[in-house]
Coordinates of C-alpha atoms in Angstrom, one line a residue:
Chain A
X1 CA -39.0 -195.0 59.8
X2 CA -39.7 -193.2 63.0
X3 CA -43.4 -192.8 63.8
X4 CA -45.2 -189.8 62.4
X5 CA -48.9 -190.1 63.1
X6 CA -52.0 -188.1 63.8
X7 CA -54.4 -189.2 66.5
X8 CA -57.8 -187.7 66.1
X9 CA -59.4 -186.7 69.5
X10 CA -62.3 -184.7 68.1
X11 CA -63.4 -183.8 64.6
X12 CA -66.9 -182.2 65.1
X13 CA -67.6 -178.6 64.6
X14 CA -69.2 -176.0 66.9
X15 CA -72.2 -178.0 68.0
X16 CA -71.2 -181.1 69.9
X17 CA -73.2 -184.2 68.9
X18 CA -73.4 -187.7 70.2
X19 CA -71.0 -188.8 67.5
X20 CA -68.2 -186.1 67.6
X21 CA -66.2 -184.1 70.0
X22 CA -64.9 -180.6 69.2
X23 CA -61.6 -180.2 67.5
X24 CA -58.5 -181.6 68.9
X25 CA -55.8 -183.9 67.7
X26 CA -52.3 -185.1 68.7
X27 CA -49.5 -185.0 66.2
X28 CA -47.0 -187.7 67.2
X29 CA -43.5 -187.3 65.8
X30 CA -40.8 -189.6 66.9
X31 CA -41.0 -189.5 70.7
X32 CA -42.8 -186.1 70.8
X33 CA -46.4 -185.2 71.0
X34 CA -48.0 -182.0 69.8
X35 CA -51.5 -181.0 70.5
X36 CA -53.5 -179.1 67.9
X37 CA -56.6 -177.4 69.1
X38 CA -58.3 -178.3 72.4
X39 CA -62.1 -178.2 72.3
X40 CA -64.3 -179.1 75.3
X41 CA -63.8 -182.8 76.3
X42 CA -60.3 -183.0 74.9
X43 CA -58.8 -184.2 78.3
X44 CA -61.4 -187.0 78.5
X45 CA -60.6 -188.0 74.9
X46 CA -56.9 -187.9 75.7
X47 CA -57.5 -190.3 78.6
X48 CA -59.5 -192.5 76.3
X49 CA -56.7 -192.6 73.7
X50 CA -54.3 -193.8 76.4
X51 CA -51.6 -191.4 75.0
X52 CA -49.2 -190.2 77.6
X53 CA -50.3 -186.8 78.9
X54 CA -46.7 -185.9 80.1
X55 CA -45.3 -186.1 76.6
X56 CA -47.3 -183.0 75.5
X57 CA -45.3 -179.9 75.9
X58 CA -46.7 -177.8 73.0
X59 CA -50.3 -176.8 72.2
X60 CA -51.2 -175.1 69.0
X61 CA -54.5 -173.3 68.9
X62 CA -55.8 -172.4 65.5
X63 CA -58.2 -169.7 66.6
X64 CA -60.2 -168.4 69.4
X65 CA -63.6 -170.1 68.8
X66 CA -64.8 -172.2 71.7
X67 CA -64.8 -175.5 69.9
X68 CA -61.1 -175.2 69.4
X69 CA -60.0 -174.0 72.9
X70 CA -62.7 -174.6 75.6
X71 CA -61.0 -177.7 76.8
X72 CA -57.7 -176.0 77.5
X73 CA -58.4 -174.8 81.0
X74 CA -59.6 -178.2 82.2
X75 CA -56.5 -179.9 80.7
X76 CA -54.2 -177.4 82.3
X77 CA -55.8 -177.9 85.6
X78 CA -55.6 -181.7 85.3
X79 CA -52.0 -181.6 84.3
X80 CA -51.4 -179.6 87.5
X81 CA -53.2 -182.2 89.7
X82 CA -51.2 -185.0 88.0
X83 CA -48.0 -183.3 89.3
X84 CA -46.7 -181.8 86.1
X85 CA -43.5 -179.8 86.4
X86 CA -42.4 -179.3 82.8
X87 CA -43.5 -176.0 81.2
X88 CA -46.3 -176.1 78.7
X89 CA -46.1 -173.9 75.7
X90 CA -49.3 -172.5 74.1
X91 CA -49.2 -171.0 70.6
X92 CA -52.1 -168.8 69.8
X93 CA -53.1 -165.3 68.7
X94 CA -52.0 -162.6 71.3
X95 CA -55.5 -162.0 72.6
X96 CA -55.5 -165.5 74.1
X97 CA -53.1 -164.9 76.9
X98 CA -54.9 -162.3 79.0
X99 CA -58.2 -164.0 79.1
X100 CA -56.7 -167.3 79.8
X101 CA -54.3 -165.9 82.3
X102 CA -57.0 -164.5 84.5
X103 CA -58.8 -167.9 84.4
X104 CA -55.6 -169.7 85.3
X105 CA -55.1 -167.3 88.2
X106 CA -58.5 -168.0 89.5
X107 CA -58.9 -171.7 88.9
X108 CA -55.4 -173.1 88.8
X109 CA -53.8 -171.6 91.9
X110 CA -50.5 -173.3 92.8
X111 CA -50.1 -174.8 89.4
X112 CA -46.7 -176.6 89.7
X113 CA -45.5 -175.8 86.2
X114 CA -45.3 -172.7 83.9
X115 CA -47.8 -172.0 81.2
X116 CA -46.0 -170.0 78.5
X117 CA -47.9 -168.3 75.7
X118 CA -46.4 -167.6 72.4
X119 CA -48.3 -165.0 70.3
X120 CA -48.9 -166.1 66.8
X121 CA -49.4 -163.8 63.7
X122 CA -52.0 -165.6 61.7
X123 CA -51.5 -163.3 58.7
X124 CA -48.4 -164.9 57.3
X125 CA -46.6 -168.1 57.2
X126 CA -43.6 -168.4 59.5
X127 CA -41.8 -170.9 61.6
X128 CA -43.1 -170.8 65.2
X129 CA -41.4 -173.9 66.5
X130 CA -38.2 -175.7 65.7
X131 CA -36.2 -178.4 67.1
X132 CA -33.4 -180.9 65.9
X133 CA -35.9 -182.8 63.9
X134 CA -38.7 -180.7 62.7
X135 CA -40.3 -177.3 62.3
X136 CA -43.9 -176.0 62.8
X137 CA -45.0 -173.1 60.6
X138 CA -48.2 -171.2 60.4
X139 CA -50.5 -171.4 57.5
X140 CA -52.7 -168.2 57.2
X141 CA -56.4 -169.1 56.9
X142 CA -59.6 -167.3 56.1
X143 CA -62.1 -167.4 58.9
X144 CA -64.4 -165.0 60.8
X145 CA -61.7 -164.4 63.3
X146 CA -57.9 -164.4 62.9
X147 CA -57.0 -168.1 62.2
X148 CA -54.1 -170.2 61.0
X149 CA -53.3 -173.8 60.3
X150 CA -50.1 -175.5 61.2
X151 CA -47.5 -177.3 59.1
X152 CA -45.4 -179.9 60.7
X153 CA -42.4 -180.7 58.6
X154 CA -39.5 -183.1 59.3
X155 CA -36.1 -181.8 58.7
X156 CA -34.0 -183.6 56.1
X157 CA -32.1 -186.5 57.6
X158 CA -28.7 -188.0 56.4
X159 CA -28.5 -191.0 54.1
X160 CA -28.5 -194.4 55.7
X161 CA -25.1 -196.2 55.9
X162 CA -24.9 -199.6 54.3
X163 CA -23.5 -201.8 57.1
X164 CA -22.7 -204.6 54.6
X165 CA -20.4 -202.1 52.8
X166 CA -18.6 -201.1 56.0
X167 CA -17.6 -204.8 56.5
X168 CA -16.7 -205.3 52.8
X169 CA -14.3 -202.3 52.8
X170 CA -13.3 -202.7 56.5
X171 CA -14.3 -199.0 57.2
X172 CA -13.9 -198.0 60.8
X173 CA -17.0 -196.8 62.7
X174 CA -15.4 -193.4 63.3
X175 CA -15.8 -192.7 59.7
X176 CA -19.7 -193.2 59.5
X177 CA -20.6 -189.7 60.1
X178 CA -18.3 -188.5 57.4
X179 CA -19.7 -191.0 54.9
X180 CA -23.3 -190.1 55.9
X181 CA -22.4 -186.5 55.2
X182 CA -21.3 -187.4 51.6
X183 CA -17.7 -188.4 51.8
X184 CA -16.3 -191.1 49.5
X185 CA -14.0 -193.8 51.0
X186 CA -10.4 -194.3 50.0
X187 CA -9.1 -197.8 50.6
X188 CA -5.5 -198.5 51.9
X189 CA -4.7 -199.5 48.2
X190 CA -5.9 -196.0 47.0
X191 CA -9.1 -197.1 45.4
X192 CA -11.9 -194.6 45.8
X193 CA -15.3 -196.1 46.7
X194 CA -18.0 -193.6 45.7
X195 CA -20.3 -192.4 48.5
X196 CA -23.4 -193.7 46.4
X197 CA -22.0 -197.3 46.9
X198 CA -21.8 -196.8 50.7
X199 CA -25.1 -195.4 51.4
X200 CA -28.8 -195.7 50.8
X201 CA -30.9 -192.6 50.3
X202 CA -32.2 -190.7 53.3
X203 CA -35.8 -191.1 54.3
X204 CA -38.1 -188.8 52.4
X205 CA -39.0 -185.7 54.4
X206 CA -42.6 -186.1 55.6
X207 CA -45.0 -183.3 56.5
X208 CA -48.5 -182.8 57.8
X209 CA -50.6 -179.8 57.4
X210 CA -53.7 -179.0 59.6
X211 CA -56.1 -176.5 58.0
X212 CA -59.1 -175.7 60.2
X213 CA -61.2 -173.5 60.1
X214 CA -61.3 -171.8 56.7
X215 CA -63.3 -170.7 53.8
X216 CA -62.0 -172.3 50.5
X217 CA -58.8 -170.6 49.5
X218 CA -58.0 -171.4 45.9
X219 CA -54.4 -170.3 46.4
X220 CA -53.8 -172.3 49.6
X221 CA -52.2 -175.2 47.7
X222 CA -49.1 -173.0 47.1
X223 CA -48.3 -173.2 50.8
X224 CA -49.0 -177.0 50.9
X225 CA -46.9 -178.0 47.9
X226 CA -45.4 -181.5 48.6
X227 CA -47.2 -182.0 51.9
X228 CA -47.6 -185.7 52.7
X229 CA -50.9 -185.6 54.5
X230 CA -53.3 -182.8 54.7
X231 CA -56.2 -182.3 57.3
X232 CA -58.6 -179.9 55.8
X233 CA -61.9 -178.9 57.3
X234 CA -65.0 -180.0 55.4
X235 CA -67.8 -178.6 57.5
X236 CA -70.4 -179.0 54.7
X237 CA -71.3 -180.8 51.6
X238 CA -72.2 -179.4 48.3
X239 CA -75.7 -179.1 49.6
X240 CA -74.6 -176.3 51.8
X241 CA -72.2 -174.4 49.6
X242 CA -73.8 -171.0 50.3
X243 CA -73.7 -171.7 54.0
X244 CA -69.9 -172.5 53.7
X245 CA -69.3 -169.2 52.1
X246 CA -71.4 -167.3 54.6
X247 CA -69.7 -168.8 57.8
X248 CA -66.3 -169.0 56.3
X249 CA -66.1 -172.8 56.2
X250 CA -65.4 -175.2 53.3
X251 CA -67.2 -178.1 51.6
X252 CA -65.7 -181.6 51.2
X253 CA -65.4 -180.8 47.4
X254 CA -63.3 -177.6 48.2
X255 CA -61.1 -179.5 50.7
X256 CA -60.4 -182.1 48.0
X257 CA -59.5 -179.4 45.4
X258 CA -57.0 -177.9 47.7
X259 CA -55.4 -181.5 48.3
X260 CA -55.5 -182.1 44.5
X261 CA -54.0 -178.7 43.6
X262 CA -51.3 -179.0 46.3
X263 CA -50.4 -182.6 45.1
X264 CA -50.5 -184.0 48.7
X265 CA -50.5 -187.8 49.1
X266 CA -53.4 -188.2 51.4
X267 CA -56.3 -186.0 52.6
X268 CA -58.2 -186.3 55.9
X269 CA -61.4 -184.4 56.1
X270 CA -63.0 -183.4 59.4
X271 CA -64.8 -180.6 61.4
X272 CA -68.1 -182.0 60.3
X273 CA -71.3 -180.0 60.8
X274 CA -73.8 -181.5 63.2
X275 CA -76.3 -181.7 60.4
X276 CA -74.7 -184.7 58.8
X277 CA -75.8 -187.9 60.5
X278 CA -73.4 -189.8 58.3
X279 CA -70.5 -188.2 56.6
X280 CA -70.2 -190.7 53.8
X281 CA -71.8 -188.2 51.5
X282 CA -68.9 -185.8 52.3
X283 CA -66.4 -188.6 51.6
X284 CA -68.0 -189.3 48.3
X285 CA -68.0 -185.8 47.2
X286 CA -64.3 -185.3 48.2
X287 CA -63.3 -188.4 46.4
X288 CA -64.7 -187.2 43.1
X289 CA -61.9 -184.6 43.2
X290 CA -59.2 -186.4 45.1
X291 CA -59.5 -190.1 45.5
X292 CA -57.1 -190.7 48.4
X293 CA -59.4 -189.1 50.9
X294 CA -60.4 -190.4 54.3
X295 CA -62.9 -189.3 57.0
X296 CA -61.6 -188.3 60.3
X297 CA -63.1 -190.1 63.3
X298 CA -62.6 -189.9 67.0
X299 CA -59.7 -192.2 68.1
X300 CA -58.6 -192.8 64.5
X301 CA -54.8 -192.8 64.0
X302 CA -53.4 -191.8 60.5
X303 CA -50.0 -192.4 59.5
X304 CA -48.3 -189.6 57.7
Chain B
X1 CA -97.8 -186.4 92.0
X2 CA -96.0 -184.1 89.7
X3 CA -92.5 -185.2 88.7
X4 CA -89.7 -184.3 91.0
X5 CA -86.5 -186.0 89.8
X6 CA -82.8 -185.6 89.7
X7 CA -80.9 -186.4 86.5
X8 CA -77.2 -187.2 87.1
X9 CA -75.0 -185.8 84.2
X10 CA -71.7 -186.2 86.0
X11 CA -70.7 -187.4 89.4
X12 CA -66.8 -187.7 89.3
X13 CA -64.5 -185.3 91.1
X14 CA -61.7 -183.1 89.9
X15 CA -59.8 -185.7 87.8
X16 CA -62.0 -186.9 84.9
X17 CA -61.9 -190.6 84.3
X18 CA -63.2 -193.0 81.7
X19 CA -66.2 -193.7 84.0
X20 CA -67.2 -190.4 85.4
X21 CA -67.8 -186.9 84.1
X22 CA -67.3 -183.8 86.3
X23 CA -70.3 -182.6 88.5
X24 CA -73.5 -181.7 87.0
X25 CA -77.1 -182.6 87.4
X26 CA -80.6 -181.5 86.4
X27 CA -83.3 -181.1 89.0
X28 CA -86.6 -181.6 87.2
X29 CA -89.6 -180.2 89.2
X30 CA -93.0 -180.2 87.4
X31 CA -92.3 -178.6 84.0
X32 CA -89.1 -176.9 85.0
X33 CA -85.5 -177.9 84.9
X34 CA -82.7 -176.5 87.0
X35 CA -79.1 -177.2 86.5
X36 CA -76.7 -177.7 89.5
X37 CA -73.1 -177.3 88.7
X38 CA -71.6 -177.5 85.2
X39 CA -68.3 -179.3 84.8
X40 CA -66.5 -179.9 81.5
X41 CA -68.5 -182.0 79.2
X42 CA -71.9 -181.2 80.7
X43 CA -73.4 -180.1 77.4
X44 CA -72.4 -183.4 75.9
X45 CA -74.1 -185.3 78.8
X46 CA -77.1 -183.1 78.4
X47 CA -77.4 -184.0 74.8
X48 CA -77.0 -187.7 75.7
X49 CA -79.7 -187.4 78.4
X50 CA -82.1 -186.1 75.7
X51 CA -83.4 -183.5 78.2
X52 CA -84.7 -180.3 76.6
X53 CA -82.1 -177.7 76.6
X54 CA -84.5 -174.9 76.3
X55 CA -86.3 -175.7 79.6
X56 CA -83.2 -174.8 81.6
X57 CA -83.4 -171.2 82.7
X58 CA -81.5 -171.3 86.1
X59 CA -78.0 -172.7 86.7
X60 CA -76.7 -173.0 90.3
X61 CA -72.9 -173.2 90.7
X62 CA -71.8 -174.5 94.1
X63 CA -68.2 -173.1 93.9
X64 CA -65.5 -172.0 91.6
X65 CA -63.5 -175.1 91.0
X66 CA -63.1 -176.2 87.5
X67 CA -64.9 -179.6 87.9
X68 CA -68.0 -177.6 88.9
X69 CA -68.1 -174.9 86.2
X70 CA -65.7 -175.5 83.2
X71 CA -68.6 -176.7 81.1
X72 CA -70.5 -173.4 81.5
X73 CA -69.0 -171.4 78.7
X74 CA -69.4 -174.1 76.1
X75 CA -73.0 -174.6 77.1
X76 CA -73.7 -170.9 76.9
X77 CA -72.2 -170.8 73.5
X78 CA -74.2 -173.8 72.3
X79 CA -77.4 -172.4 73.6
X80 CA -76.7 -169.3 71.5
X81 CA -76.1 -171.2 68.4
X82 CA -79.3 -173.1 68.9
X83 CA -81.2 -169.8 68.9
X84 CA -82.0 -169.3 72.5
X85 CA -83.7 -166.0 73.4
X86 CA -84.7 -166.6 77.0
X87 CA -82.5 -165.1 79.6
X88 CA -80.4 -167.6 81.5
X89 CA -79.8 -167.0 85.2
X90 CA -76.6 -168.1 86.9
X91 CA -76.3 -168.2 90.7
X92 CA -72.8 -168.3 92.0
X93 CA -70.3 -166.4 94.2
X94 CA -69.7 -162.8 93.2
X95 CA -66.2 -163.4 91.8
X96 CA -67.7 -165.5 89.0
X97 CA -69.3 -162.8 86.9
X98 CA -66.2 -160.7 85.9
X99 CA -64.1 -163.7 84.8
X100 CA -67.0 -165.3 82.9
X101 CA -68.2 -162.0 81.5
X102 CA -64.9 -161.3 79.8
X103 CA -65.0 -164.8 78.3
X104 CA -68.6 -164.3 77.1
X105 CA -67.5 -161.1 75.5
X106 CA -64.6 -162.8 73.7
X107 CA -66.2 -166.2 72.7
X108 CA -69.9 -165.5 72.6
X109 CA -70.3 -162.3 70.6
X110 CA -73.9 -161.8 69.3
X111 CA -75.4 -164.1 71.9
X112 CA -79.1 -163.8 71.3
X113 CA -80.0 -163.9 75.0
X114 CA -79.0 -162.3 78.3
X115 CA -76.9 -164.2 80.8
X116 CA -77.8 -162.8 84.2
X117 CA -75.5 -163.4 87.2
X118 CA -76.9 -163.5 90.7
X119 CA -74.3 -163.3 93.3
X120 CA -74.7 -165.7 96.1
X121 CA -73.5 -165.5 99.7
X122 CA -72.2 -168.9 100.7
X123 CA -71.8 -168.1 104.4
X124 CA -75.5 -168.3 105.3
X125 CA -78.7 -170.1 104.3
X126 CA -81.0 -167.9 102.4
X127 CA -83.7 -168.2 99.6
X128 CA -82.0 -167.3 96.3
X129 CA -84.9 -168.4 94.0
X130 CA -88.6 -168.5 94.4
X131 CA -91.5 -169.1 92.2
X132 CA -95.1 -170.2 92.6
X133 CA -94.3 -173.8 93.5
X134 CA -90.8 -173.9 95.0
X135 CA -87.9 -172.2 96.7
X136 CA -84.2 -172.8 96.3
X137 CA -82.0 -171.9 99.4
X138 CA -78.3 -172.0 99.9
X139 CA -76.6 -174.4 102.2
X140 CA -73.3 -173.2 103.6
X141 CA -70.6 -175.8 103.2
X142 CA -67.0 -176.1 104.3
X143 CA -64.6 -176.3 101.4
X144 CA -61.2 -174.8 100.3
X145 CA -63.0 -172.0 98.5
X146 CA -66.4 -170.4 99.3
X147 CA -69.0 -173.1 98.6
X148 CA -72.7 -173.8 99.2
X149 CA -75.1 -176.5 98.5
X150 CA -78.7 -176.0 97.2
X151 CA -82.0 -176.9 98.8
X152 CA -84.9 -177.3 96.5
X153 CA -88.2 -177.3 98.4
X154 CA -91.7 -177.5 97.0
X155 CA -94.3 -175.1 98.6
X156 CA -97.1 -176.7 100.4
X157 CA -100.1 -177.3 98.1
X158 CA -103.7 -177.3 98.9
X159 CA -105.8 -180.4 99.8
X160 CA -107.3 -182.4 97.0
X161 CA -111.0 -182.0 96.4
X162 CA -113.1 -185.2 96.5
X163 CA -114.9 -185.1 93.2
X164 CA -117.3 -187.8 94.4
X165 CA -118.5 -185.6 97.3
X166 CA -119.0 -182.6 94.9
X167 CA -121.6 -184.8 93.2
X168 CA -123.2 -186.2 96.4
X169 CA -123.8 -182.8 97.8
X170 CA -124.3 -181.0 94.5
X171 CA -121.6 -178.4 95.2
X172 CA -121.1 -176.0 92.4
X173 CA -117.6 -175.8 90.7
X174 CA -117.3 -172.2 91.8
X175 CA -116.9 -173.4 95.4
X176 CA -113.9 -175.7 94.8
X177 CA -111.2 -173.1 95.7
X178 CA -113.0 -172.2 98.9
X179 CA -113.3 -175.7 100.0
X180 CA -109.7 -176.4 99.1
X181 CA -108.8 -173.5 101.3
X182 CA -110.5 -175.2 104.2
X183 CA -114.2 -174.0 104.1
X184 CA -117.0 -176.3 105.2
X185 CA -120.1 -176.7 103.0
X186 CA -123.6 -175.8 104.1
X187 CA -126.3 -177.6 102.1
X188 CA -129.6 -175.9 101.1
X189 CA -131.1 -177.7 104.1
X190 CA -128.7 -176.1 106.4
X191 CA -126.5 -179.2 107.1
X192 CA -122.9 -178.4 107.6
X193 CA -120.6 -180.9 105.8
X194 CA -117.2 -180.6 107.4
X195 CA -114.2 -179.9 105.2
X196 CA -112.4 -183.0 106.1
X197 CA -115.2 -185.0 104.4
X198 CA -114.8 -183.1 101.1
X199 CA -111.0 -183.2 100.8
X200 CA -108.1 -185.6 100.9
X201 CA -104.8 -184.4 102.4
X202 CA -102.5 -182.3 100.3
X203 CA -99.4 -184.0 98.7
X204 CA -96.5 -184.0 101.2
X205 CA -93.9 -181.4 100.6
X206 CA -90.9 -182.8 98.9
X207 CA -87.4 -181.5 99.0
X208 CA -84.0 -182.2 97.6
X209 CA -80.6 -181.0 98.9
X210 CA -77.4 -181.0 97.0
X211 CA -74.2 -180.9 99.1
X212 CA -71.0 -180.8 97.2
X213 CA -68.2 -180.1 97.9
X214 CA -67.7 -180.2 101.6
X215 CA -65.7 -181.4 104.6
X216 CA -67.9 -183.5 107.0
X217 CA -70.0 -181.0 108.9
X218 CA -71.4 -182.6 112.1
X219 CA -74.0 -179.9 112.4
X220 CA -75.2 -179.8 108.7
X221 CA -78.2 -182.0 109.5
X222 CA -79.8 -179.2 111.2
X223 CA -80.3 -177.4 107.9
X224 CA -81.5 -180.7 106.2
X225 CA -84.2 -181.7 108.7
X226 CA -87.0 -183.4 106.9
X227 CA -85.4 -183.3 103.5
X228 CA -86.7 -186.1 101.3
X229 CA -83.6 -186.8 99.2
X230 CA -80.0 -185.8 99.9
X231 CA -77.1 -185.8 97.5
X232 CA -73.9 -185.6 99.5
X233 CA -70.4 -185.7 98.3
X234 CA -68.4 -188.8 99.1
X235 CA -65.1 -188.3 97.5
X236 CA -63.4 -190.9 99.6
X237 CA -63.9 -194.0 101.6
X238 CA -62.7 -194.8 105.1
X239 CA -59.3 -195.7 103.7
X240 CA -58.7 -192.0 102.9
X241 CA -60.2 -190.3 105.9
X242 CA -57.1 -188.2 106.5
X243 CA -57.1 -187.1 102.8
X244 CA -60.8 -186.2 103.1
X245 CA -59.9 -183.8 106.0
X246 CA -56.9 -182.4 104.3
X247 CA -58.7 -181.6 101.0
X248 CA -62.0 -180.6 102.6
X249 CA -64.0 -183.5 101.3
X250 CA -66.1 -186.2 102.9
X251 CA -66.1 -189.9 103.2
X252 CA -69.1 -192.1 102.4
X253 CA -69.4 -192.9 106.1
X254 CA -69.6 -189.2 106.9
X255 CA -72.1 -188.5 104.2
X256 CA -74.3 -191.3 105.6
X257 CA -74.0 -189.8 109.1
X258 CA -75.4 -186.5 107.8
X259 CA -78.2 -188.3 106.1
X260 CA -79.0 -190.3 109.3
X261 CA -78.7 -187.3 111.6
X262 CA -81.0 -185.3 109.4
X263 CA -83.5 -188.0 109.1
X264 CA -83.7 -187.9 105.3
X265 CA -85.6 -190.5 103.3
X266 CA -82.9 -191.3 100.7
X267 CA -79.2 -190.5 100.3
X268 CA -77.4 -190.4 97.0
X269 CA -73.6 -190.3 97.2
X270 CA -71.3 -189.0 94.4
X271 CA -68.3 -186.9 93.5
X272 CA -66.2 -189.9 93.6
X273 CA -62.5 -189.7 93.6
X274 CA -60.7 -191.2 90.5
X275 CA -58.8 -193.6 92.8
X276 CA -61.9 -195.8 93.1
X277 CA -62.3 -198.1 90.2
X278 CA -65.5 -199.5 91.7
X279 CA -67.5 -197.4 94.2
X280 CA -69.3 -200.4 95.8
X281 CA -66.9 -200.1 98.8
X282 CA -68.2 -196.5 99.3
X283 CA -71.7 -197.8 99.1
X284 CA -71.1 -200.5 101.6
X285 CA -69.6 -198.1 104.0
X286 CA -72.3 -195.6 103.7
X287 CA -75.0 -198.3 104.1
X288 CA -73.5 -199.3 107.6
X289 CA -74.6 -195.9 108.8
X290 CA -77.6 -195.3 106.5
X291 CA -79.2 -198.2 104.7
X292 CA -81.2 -196.2 102.1
X293 CA -78.2 -195.0 100.2
X294 CA -77.6 -195.2 96.5
X295 CA -74.7 -194.6 94.2
X296 CA -74.8 -191.7 91.7
X297 CA -74.1 -192.8 88.1
X298 CA -74.1 -190.8 84.9
X299 CA -77.5 -190.9 83.4
X300 CA -79.2 -192.2 86.4
X301 CA -82.5 -190.6 87.4
X302 CA -83.6 -190.5 91.1
X303 CA -87.1 -189.8 92.1
X304 CA -87.4 -187.4 95.0

């Protein structure tokens, strides 16, 4: 199967620590790389990751809190110095463009490429990006400012052709696309070979949902039904349940409940509060509700 | 003597590398800490340095290029979250305030302290900060945008009193300040004890000059006469002399010439181009002109 991976560049929360950078990750799908959030230090982490800067053409910003976007300007500036010419598309709430545009004008004069802002409505789920092989949709979240997550979903692919059967029935290559599309094959003798004999099932459609920052939303699972991998913020543990409610964040237990209710295959938790010197306690709490949970960590790569 | 040190938080140039952060340093004088420049990642470096955030009340920004100020907003935001109440003073060219103010308004709502901007005229040398024990003056530099360095200079102190002489001549404590100010002492018998016998010379006045970014300025040494320690940018080596001229930067050799001509005691070179994987070549070139040269490095501490 084609690669579909998430590279964690930063998974801390608002206060930077010696262990965690602010939020940012790269979603790698086939040959494309999408950035989700861009906290301070993201460009340094990107360099450390050795991922190819030039493959990033789309940046999705969940909300306008500094730990999710203060790294953007430095990255734009660096891309310019490295000679980028391809446009860069930024998806964020409408209020982002004017404030960043004035900074770009002041700090990134003579930028050799266009920065295109695409305003995002965080109040509903809609497709905001689409290409031949995938869609990206918004996931409305509940935070102190307008905020949404992002759902990356592959488009269904065609079944695989069975090369051995092509040989057996001497089927010409020109017919492959027809067969992939479901056609049976009729031999010169008039025998009909059913399509199911000529193909293997298509790869399952994979999907990845990024949900940060948000208060626990008991109904969120309805938007995440069938998701393969979920990243859900887990700023706090059960010991800080009241704080989670107050600041519109989630606990690890709550993140795991969303994963369980949605029936996802794998849960990654992140956006850890600086107060936890070791997030194992968060992992243990989450695993009580949903066993296939993993801790995000800088430079970790998770296969979807 | 009271501490007077420079803590290097970042000494890279515009392109961040795996080895260097963007420009920032802390000038520690007695109990005070002054920040000079604040590139992206400064707050992380500050945390790594274990210096006390709360002691920083004044931030001097040399010029409005991203690698000298993109870390400011994140640091302001973090200071707010950590409960800061003391005002923070920012010294920079006048165009800084509006663009940062609109970001502060958007990203740092309910900041519990005041951010005060002090416009700086980079075209001449003038005192922009003064307290009981030191002054900070601007140093006009020559860069692609208005830019200045900063000169931290201790105020002269009074001579030290010789405690042993107080005992010998039975001088009351109430007379110490008079004697420190130069008065002789007359014994009850009418003998005059000259001041020079009662005191030791005052500590020498120390000073530190920060000069980044700038094209080589053959006359710069006139403003740096008698400076104890000079930090001068050395973006390039002799191999990139033409590039230094073109981009208004200096070579290590040029930095060393400034140090030599000014007669400073110690030279620190920094603001290294990302093209040098090892700055030893810069150090060697500088030392040909001025032997007491040292390479800046993240987390290094230099005594003035």
